[in-house]
Amino acid sequence: MLTQLRAMGPVAIERLSQAVHAGERWAVECVLAHALPPQRTIEFDAVTAADIREALASGDLSASEASNIATALAKLHELESAEKSKQARNIVIDYEIYENDGEDIAADKYRLLLDGGR
């Protein structure tokens, strides 16, 4: 039976497409139900805490949506902080290796790199 269902796939898609183009409501609802995520989609360009607060105050976001977005932002911030911390540790380790290699030229070049070329 599964093989028969798979074989009907291309025909079913073509008929669904025809129904959508003909304006059949059931077909449009079917496509939207399967194409969109189960929750409401919310788009922000570059979301900040102030944006979330404003959207919540204006009623554009529910309390649970605001909470979910804030939680996601906090986790992203944690990941970014951890990555920056890891990069800083790598620079310190590399600097110590250069500093201890006995060559002042390498250490001086590395100090310039750490200072941003200043």
One Martini backbone bead per residue (centre of mass of N, CA, C, O) as a GRO file, in nm:
protein
  118
    1MET     BB    1   0.057   0.063  -0.020
    2LEU     BB    2   0.297   0.259  -0.004
    3THR     BB    3   0.369   0.240  -0.303
    4GLN     BB    4   0.101   0.360  -0.405
    5LEU     BB    5   0.125   0.632  -0.264
    6ARG     BB    6   0.391   0.720  -0.398
    7ALA     BB    7   0.279   0.707  -0.691
    8MET     BB    8   0.063   0.947  -0.634
    9GLY     BB    9   0.224   1.204  -0.573
   10PRO     BB   10   0.248   1.365  -0.846
   11VAL     BB   11  -0.060   1.381  -0.891
   12ALA     BB   12  -0.137   1.517  -0.625
   13ILE     BB   13   0.031   1.772  -0.666
   14GLU     BB   14  -0.100   1.864  -0.930
   15ARG     BB   15  -0.393   1.884  -0.818
   16LEU     BB   16  -0.328   2.082  -0.595
   17SER     BB   17  -0.223   2.305  -0.775
   18GLN     BB   18  -0.484   2.343  -0.936
   19ALA     BB   19  -0.661   2.415  -0.691
   20VAL     BB   20  -0.509   2.664  -0.602
   21HIS     BB   21  -0.537   2.818  -0.882
   22ALA     BB   22  -0.864   2.794  -0.852
   23GLY     BB   23  -0.931   2.872  -0.533
   24GLU     BB   24  -0.931   2.641  -0.338
   25ARG     BB   25  -0.957   2.639  -0.008
   26TRP     BB   26  -0.862   2.352   0.076
   27ALA     BB   27  -0.586   2.375  -0.070
   28VAL     BB   28  -0.470   2.618   0.075
   29GLU     BB   29  -0.494   2.498   0.361
   30CYS     BB   30  -0.312   2.256   0.309
   31VAL     BB   31  -0.055   2.405   0.238
   32LEU     BB   32  -0.035   2.584   0.496
   33ALA     BB   33  -0.039   2.352   0.707
   34HIS     BB   34   0.243   2.223   0.575
   35ALA     BB   35   0.435   2.493   0.542
   36LEU     BB   36   0.384   2.591   0.820
   37PRO     BB   37   0.431   2.644   1.122
   38PRO     BB   38   0.251   2.574   1.408
   39GLN     BB   39   0.332   2.845   1.473
   40ARG     BB   40   0.377   3.155   1.489
   41THR     BB   41   0.527   3.390   1.284
   42ILE     BB   42   0.818   3.587   1.377
   43GLU     BB   43   0.962   3.899   1.274
   44PHE     BB   44   1.301   4.015   1.296
   45ASP     BB   45   1.578   4.181   1.241
   46ALA     BB   46   1.700   4.306   1.535
   47VAL     BB   47   1.666   4.185   1.832
   48THR     BB   48   1.557   4.325   2.139
   49ALA     BB   49   1.445   4.389   2.445
   50ALA     BB   50   1.284   4.640   2.353
   51ASP     BB   51   1.124   4.498   2.129
   52ILE     BB   52   0.978   4.299   2.309
   53ARG     BB   53   0.843   4.501   2.496
   54GLU     BB   54   0.686   4.653   2.274
   55ALA     BB   55   0.530   4.408   2.156
   56LEU     BB   56   0.390   4.339   2.422
   57ALA     BB   57   0.252   4.616   2.477
   58SER     BB   58   0.098   4.614   2.183
   59GLY     BB   59   0.014   4.291   2.125
   60ASP     BB   60   0.211   4.131   1.919
   61LEU     BB   61   0.273   3.971   2.186
   62SER     BB   62   0.284   3.727   2.387
   63ALA     BB   63   0.403   3.617   2.678
   64SER     BB   64   0.518   3.347   2.565
   65GLU     BB   65   0.667   3.466   2.323
   66ALA     BB   66   0.850   3.657   2.479
   67SER     BB   67   0.981   3.438   2.651
   68ASN     BB   68   1.099   3.267   2.420
   69ILE     BB   69   1.273   3.490   2.295
   70ALA     BB   70   1.437   3.564   2.548
   71THR     BB   71   1.559   3.283   2.586
   72ALA     BB   72   1.700   3.266   2.314
   73LEU     BB   73   1.877   3.518   2.352
   74ALA     BB   74   2.026   3.422   2.605
   75LYS     BB   75   2.156   3.172   2.472
   76LEU     BB   76   2.307   3.324   2.252
   77HIS     BB   77   2.475   3.496   2.445
   78GLU     BB   78   2.619   3.260   2.582
   79LEU     BB   79   2.755   3.150   2.327
   80GLU     BB   80   2.909   3.407   2.253
   81SER     BB   81   3.066   3.431   2.521
   82ALA     BB   82   3.206   3.156   2.505
   83GLU     BB   83   3.353   3.211   2.239
   84LYS     BB   84   3.511   3.461   2.333
   85SER     BB   85   3.653   3.319   2.569
   86LYS     BB   86   3.798   3.109   2.397
   87GLN     BB   87   3.955   3.310   2.224
   88ALA     BB   88   4.104   3.446   2.460
   89ARG     BB   89   4.250   3.192   2.560
   90ASN     BB   90   4.405   3.141   2.296
   91ILE     BB   91   4.565   3.402   2.300
   92VAL     BB   92   4.709   3.360   2.569
   93ILE     BB   93   4.848   3.099   2.497
   94ASP     BB   94   4.996   3.202   2.246
   95TYR     BB   95   5.147   3.430   2.390
   96GLU     BB   96   5.305   3.252   2.587
   97ILE     BB   97   5.459   3.102   2.371
   98TYR     BB   98   5.597   3.348   2.247
   99GLU     BB   99   5.725   3.459   2.510
  100ASN     BB  100   5.889   3.168   2.565
  101ASP     BB  101   6.082   3.148   2.293
  102GLY     BB  102   6.310   3.397   2.309
  103GLU     BB  103   6.169   3.591   2.095
  104ASP     BB  104   6.110   3.923   2.067
  105ILE     BB  105   5.979   3.951   1.788
  106ALA     BB  106   5.735   3.767   1.828
  107ALA     BB  107   5.620   3.911   2.076
  108ASP     BB  108   5.587   4.189   1.944
  109LYS     BB  109   5.393   4.099   1.720
  110TYR     BB  110   5.178   3.990   1.915
  111ARG     BB  111   5.119   4.250   2.064
  112LEU     BB  112   5.009   4.393   1.816
  113LEU     BB  113   4.777   4.202   1.767
  114LEU     BB  114   4.636   4.246   2.046
  115ASP     BB  115   4.628   4.574   1.993
  116GLY     BB  116   4.542   4.613   1.681
  117GLY     BB  117   4.819   4.758   1.561
  118ARG     BB  118   4.916   4.994   1.776
   0.00000   0.00000   0.00000
